[in-house]
Tab-separated table of C-alpha atoms and ligand atoms in Angstrom:
chain	number	residue	atom	x	y	z
A	1	UNK	CA	0.000	0.000	0.000
A	2	UNK	CA	1.413	3.413	-0.957
A	3	UNK	CA	2.061	6.024	1.731
A	4	UNK	CA	-0.340	8.964	1.561
A	5	UNK	CA	0.168	12.491	2.879
A	6	UNK	CA	-3.382	13.747	3.393
A	7	UNK	CA	-4.016	17.484	3.015
A	8	UNK	CA	-7.149	18.575	4.890
A	9	UNK	CA	-8.803	21.500	6.768
A	10	UNK	CA	-6.718	24.751	6.685
A	11	UNK	CA	-3.900	22.954	4.934
A	12	UNK	CA	-6.260	22.255	2.027
A	13	UNK	CA	-8.284	25.489	2.066
A	14	UNK	CA	-5.187	27.746	2.384
A	15	UNK	CA	-3.088	25.708	-0.034
A	16	UNK	CA	-3.008	28.074	-3.005
A	17	UNK	CA	-1.900	31.053	-0.886
A	18	UNK	CA	0.585	28.836	0.936
A	19	UNK	CA	2.438	27.807	-2.233
A	20	UNK	CA	2.522	31.393	-3.509
A	21	UNK	CA	4.109	32.498	-0.214
A	22	UNK	CA	6.464	29.589	0.303
A	23	UNK	CA	7.717	28.655	-3.156
A	24	UNK	CA	9.499	31.564	-4.825
A	25	UNK	CA	8.754	31.459	-8.572
A	26	UNK	CA	6.004	28.851	-8.173
A	27	UNK	CA	3.753	30.787	-10.597
A	28	UNK	CA	6.571	31.077	-13.124
A	29	UNK	CA	7.226	27.332	-12.957
A	30	UNK	CA	3.553	26.492	-13.342
A	31	UNK	CA	3.021	28.935	-16.219
A	32	UNK	CA	5.959	27.494	-18.186
A	33	UNK	CA	5.090	23.845	-17.563
A	34	UNK	CA	2.894	23.385	-20.687
A	35	UNK	CA	5.599	25.019	-22.836
A	36	UNK	CA	8.125	22.552	-21.444
A	37	UNK	CA	5.986	19.620	-22.601
A	38	UNK	CA	4.623	21.239	-25.762
A	39	UNK	CA	6.643	19.076	-28.176
A	40	UNK	CA	5.311	15.841	-26.629
A	41	UNK	CA	3.533	13.946	-29.418
A	42	UNK	CA	1.197	11.911	-27.223
A	43	UNK	CA	-1.071	14.404	-25.458
A	44	UNK	CA	-2.449	11.940	-22.879
A	45	UNK	CA	-1.219	13.566	-19.652
A	46	UNK	CA	-1.216	12.084	-16.148
A	47	UNK	CA	-0.980	14.581	-13.258
A	48	UNK	CA	-0.003	12.712	-10.097
A	49	UNK	CA	-0.825	14.430	-6.783
A	50	UNK	CA	-2.708	17.134	-8.675
A	51	UNK	CA	-3.990	18.692	-5.423
A	52	UNK	CA	-6.173	21.742	-6.093
A	53	UNK	CA	-5.402	21.512	-9.823
A	54	UNK	CA	-2.764	24.244	-10.145
A	55	UNK	CA	-0.773	22.484	-12.877
A	56	UNK	CA	-3.930	21.269	-14.665
A	57	UNK	CA	-5.271	24.839	-14.871
A	58	UNK	CA	-2.132	25.795	-16.805
A	59	UNK	CA	-2.443	22.870	-19.230
A	60	UNK	CA	-6.118	23.678	-19.750
A	61	UNK	CA	-5.190	27.281	-20.656
A	62	UNK	CA	-2.374	26.242	-22.982
A	63	UNK	CA	-4.506	25.366	-26.001
A	64	UNK	CA	-2.350	22.297	-26.774
A	65	UNK	CA	-5.092	19.655	-27.023
A	66	UNK	CA	-4.151	17.827	-23.840
A	67	UNK	CA	-6.334	15.034	-22.548
A	68	UNK	CA	-5.705	15.181	-18.790
A	69	UNK	CA	-6.121	12.706	-15.929
A	70	UNK	CA	-5.471	14.124	-12.443
A	71	UNK	CA	-5.166	11.800	-9.469
A	72	UNK	CA	-4.924	12.734	-5.770
A	73	UNK	CA	-5.790	10.871	-2.549
A	74	UNK	CA	-6.896	13.962	-0.519
A	75	UNK	CA	-10.659	14.553	-0.936
A	76	UNK	CA	-10.475	18.219	0.150
A	77	UNK	CA	-7.741	18.949	-2.374
A	78	UNK	CA	-9.212	17.181	-5.381
A	79	UNK	CA	-12.665	18.614	-4.656
A	80	UNK	CA	-11.187	22.096	-5.129
A	81	UNK	CA	-9.743	20.915	-8.446
A	82	UNK	CA	-13.141	19.507	-9.454
A	83	UNK	CA	-14.863	22.840	-8.726
A	84	UNK	CA	-12.250	24.844	-10.636
A	85	UNK	CA	-12.149	22.555	-13.660
A	86	UNK	CA	-15.754	21.362	-13.915
A	87	UNK	CA	-16.385	22.864	-17.341
A	88	UNK	CA	-13.532	21.047	-19.113
A	89	UNK	CA	-14.549	17.858	-20.904
A	90	UNK	CA	-10.943	16.835	-21.567
A	91	UNK	CA	-10.099	16.635	-17.842
A	92	UNK	CA	-10.832	13.649	-15.606
A	93	UNK	CA	-10.141	13.939	-11.871
A	94	UNK	CA	-9.830	10.828	-9.732
A	95	UNK	CA	-9.693	10.678	-5.933
A	96	UNK	CA	-7.147	7.955	-5.334
A	97	UNK	CA	-3.630	6.753	-5.996
A	98	UNK	CA	-1.641	5.930	-9.119
A	99	UNK	CA	-1.970	2.257	-8.152
A	100	UNK	CA	-5.758	2.597	-8.625
A	101	UNK	CA	-5.253	3.379	-12.331
A	102	UNK	CA	-5.310	0.581	-14.886
A	103	UNK	CA	-1.925	-0.434	-16.308
A	104	UNK	CA	-3.536	-0.994	-19.699
A	105	UNK	CA	-3.636	2.701	-20.450
A	106	UNK	CA	-0.176	4.132	-21.162
A	107	UNK	CA	0.110	7.920	-20.788
A	108	UNK	CA	2.277	10.128	-23.009
A	109	UNK	CA	3.566	12.467	-20.265
A	110	UNK	CA	3.365	12.830	-16.487
A	111	UNK	CA	3.914	15.459	-13.811
A	112	UNK	CA	4.753	14.806	-10.158
A	113	UNK	CA	4.938	18.173	-8.449
A	114	UNK	CA	5.577	18.621	-4.725
A	115	UNK	CA	4.669	15.040	-3.794
A	116	UNK	CA	7.802	12.879	-3.554
A	117	UNK	CA	9.309	14.712	-0.557
A	118	UNK	CA	6.378	13.504	1.588
A	119	UNK	CA	7.301	9.864	1.008
A	120	UNK	CA	10.097	8.124	2.865
A	121	UNK	CA	13.067	6.688	1.026
A	122	UNK	CA	12.319	3.235	2.441
A	123	UNK	CA	10.709	1.874	-0.701
A	124	UNK	CA	7.824	4.383	-0.790
A	125	UNK	CA	9.449	6.817	-3.219
A	126	UNK	CA	10.627	3.984	-5.448
A	127	UNK	CA	7.193	2.363	-5.360
A	128	UNK	CA	5.455	5.556	-6.526
A	129	UNK	CA	7.998	6.111	-9.316
A	130	UNK	CA	7.573	2.484	-10.434
A	131	UNK	CA	3.776	2.720	-10.348
A	132	UNK	CA	4.063	5.780	-12.595
A	133	UNK	CA	6.564	4.133	-14.977
A	134	UNK	CA	4.224	1.149	-15.408
A	135	UNK	CA	1.570	3.514	-16.792
A	136	UNK	CA	3.759	5.400	-19.288
A	137	UNK	CA	4.708	4.933	-22.901
A	138	UNK	CA	8.416	4.504	-23.658
A	139	UNK	CA	10.141	7.910	-23.926
A	140	UNK	CA	7.251	9.688	-22.177
A	141	UNK	CA	8.579	12.653	-20.153
A	142	UNK	CA	8.218	12.900	-16.368
A	143	UNK	CA	8.500	16.393	-14.843
A	144	UNK	CA	9.060	16.650	-11.100
A	145	UNK	CA	9.270	19.536	-8.661
A	146	UNK	CA	10.617	18.451	-5.321
A	147	UNK	CA	12.533	19.567	-2.248
A	148	UNK	CA	15.948	18.120	-3.022
A	149	UNK	CA	19.443	18.272	-1.550
A	150	UNK	CA	21.815	16.890	1.052
A	151	UNK	CA	21.827	18.280	4.593
A	152	UNK	CA	24.412	20.978	3.848
A	153	UNK	CA	22.547	22.175	0.748
A	154	UNK	CA	19.308	22.178	2.727
A	155	UNK	CA	20.714	24.387	5.502
A	156	UNK	CA	22.058	26.926	3.002
A	157	UNK	CA	19.002	26.882	0.752
A	158	UNK	CA	16.635	27.195	3.722
A	159	UNK	CA	18.485	30.406	4.662
A	160	UNK	CA	18.014	31.622	1.099
A	161	UNK	CA	14.327	30.672	1.224
A	162	UNK	CA	13.884	32.564	4.526
A	163	UNK	CA	15.282	35.700	2.909
A	164	UNK	CA	12.901	35.399	-0.045
A	165	UNK	CA	9.708	34.857	1.977
A	166	UNK	CA	7.060	37.609	2.232
A	167	UNK	CA	7.607	39.979	5.204
A	168	UNK	CA	4.138	39.531	6.679
A	169	UNK	CA	4.345	35.831	7.663
A	170	UNK	CA	3.719	34.983	11.314
A	171	UNK	CA	7.142	34.529	12.971
A	172	UNK	CA	6.234	31.355	14.944
A	173	UNK	CA	4.567	29.694	11.966
A	174	UNK	CA	7.548	30.575	9.835
A	175	UNK	CA	10.005	29.042	12.294
A	176	UNK	CA	7.874	25.883	12.679
A	177	UNK	CA	7.592	25.445	8.948
A	178	UNK	CA	11.337	25.864	8.367
A	179	UNK	CA	12.045	23.301	11.093
A	180	UNK	CA	9.460	20.912	9.661
A	181	UNK	CA	11.056	21.116	6.225
A	182	UNK	CA	14.515	20.474	7.610
A	183	UNK	CA	13.607	17.713	10.061
A	184	UNK	CA	10.362	16.038	8.984
A	185	UNK	CA	10.189	16.058	5.195
A	186	UNK	CA	11.873	13.279	3.274
A	187	UNK	CA	14.069	15.190	0.845
A	188	UNK	CA	16.976	13.239	-0.656
A	189	UNK	CA	20.284	14.331	-2.210
A	190	UNK	CA	20.275	14.967	-5.956
A	191	UNK	CA	22.297	11.796	-6.637
A	192	UNK	CA	19.783	9.673	-4.713
A	193	UNK	CA	16.848	11.104	-6.645
A	194	UNK	CA	18.695	10.248	-9.856
A	195	UNK	CA	19.293	6.684	-8.633
A	196	UNK	CA	15.638	6.224	-7.671
A	197	UNK	CA	14.461	7.388	-11.088
A	198	UNK	CA	16.872	5.042	-12.840
A	199	UNK	CA	15.805	2.113	-10.632
A	200	UNK	CA	12.209	2.837	-11.601
A	201	UNK	CA	13.019	2.617	-15.350
A	202	UNK	CA	13.565	6.293	-16.113
A	203	UNK	CA	16.605	7.940	-17.719
A	204	UNK	CA	19.006	9.804	-15.422
A	205	UNK	CA	16.973	12.982	-14.701
A	206	UNK	CA	18.189	16.467	-15.550
A	207	UNK	CA	17.770	19.371	-13.125
A	208	UNK	CA	16.435	22.246	-15.217
A	209	UNK	CA	15.079	24.574	-12.514
A	210	UNK	CA	15.859	25.582	-8.951
A	211	UNK	CA	14.409	28.068	-6.505
A	212	UNK	CA	16.051	27.737	-3.059
A	213	UNK	CA	15.198	24.235	-1.751
A	214	UNK	CA	12.889	23.343	-4.670
A	215	UNK	CA	14.324	21.686	-7.753
A	216	UNK	CA	12.645	20.985	-11.078
A	217	UNK	CA	13.630	17.743	-12.846
A	218	UNK	CA	12.862	16.182	-16.190
A	219	UNK	CA	13.415	12.580	-17.254
A	220	UNK	CA	11.971	10.083	-19.730
A	221	UNK	CA	10.628	6.556	-19.393
A	222	UNK	CA	13.126	3.992	-20.726
B	1	SAM	C1	1.954	19.900	-1.903
B	1	SAM	S1	0.547	19.190	-2.695
B	1	SAM	C2	0.945	19.421	-4.408
B	1	SAM	C3	-0.263	19.661	-5.256
B	1	SAM	C4	0.024	20.067	-6.717
B	1	SAM	N1	0.837	19.087	-7.388
B	1	SAM	C5	0.691	21.422	-6.795
B	1	SAM	O1	1.868	21.500	-7.152
B	1	SAM	O2	0.049	22.419	-6.450
B	1	SAM	C6	0.842	17.482	-2.481
B	1	SAM	C7	-0.320	16.613	-2.953
B	1	SAM	O3	0.139	15.253	-3.004
B	1	SAM	C8	-0.938	14.421	-2.642
B	1	SAM	N2	-0.397	13.117	-2.226
B	1	SAM	C9	-0.032	12.707	-1.009
B	1	SAM	N3	0.406	11.438	-1.023
B	1	SAM	C10	0.327	11.029	-2.318
B	1	SAM	C11	0.629	9.802	-2.995
B	1	SAM	N4	1.128	8.747	-2.363
B	1	SAM	N5	0.396	9.755	-4.332
B	1	SAM	C12	-0.094	10.816	-5.000
B	1	SAM	N6	-0.392	12.006	-4.414
B	1	SAM	C13	-0.181	12.096	-3.093
B	1	SAM	C14	-1.630	15.196	-1.531
B	1	SAM	O4	-2.950	14.767	-1.365
B	1	SAM	C15	-1.524	16.631	-2.010
B	1	SAM	O5	-2.662	17.042	-2.708
């Protein structure tokens, strides 16, 4: 059974403001995402951990003929996505896990944004990457955004993040959140993320984006 990080109550209802505050350049990354995948021939897109639908909204706006399947285990998150995206016939939103999806359908591209760092590196990360790989066509791109780095990188990049945060954040909340990132989230060094992807039948991923502790990666199914 896959590990699930459930987002509920304030964490779900405040999510969109939270990411704007806490991830410098989040909007830029999201806006450019469809451009990054625009030369993908097979427009059957799987959005894993789609949350409130932030990445799907961008693909829906992009006018690139995507057929989109979003999957997320948190009811309060995916219900927000359903409300936002109700009018789009090319978007299907499923409350559940990748393992709930049939392996008969092979997608042409996949995104996994801000999910992997919630899963421990005890088989859970590898399991999710493998579940995804089993549902992809050969050469399909996988784009990830994840908190990545070794402990030294994390300390330095958390200082950078602190400097970039909005001035009006509550001081106690800010301190708690920084400590939670450093001590409770399951970020891994860049080399380890590369190993995990390769073990799960992806090419060695390329880091194409970074904003403080958050790194953007692209790889392709072997
Ligand atoms: C930080 S949010 C990211 C949402 C969206 N991708 C974005 O960038 O705005 C993390 C999401 O991952 C979902 N999640 C947690 N465990 C998961 C799992 N094992 N597989 C897929 N999604 C998961 C949560 O329900 C939550 O909606």
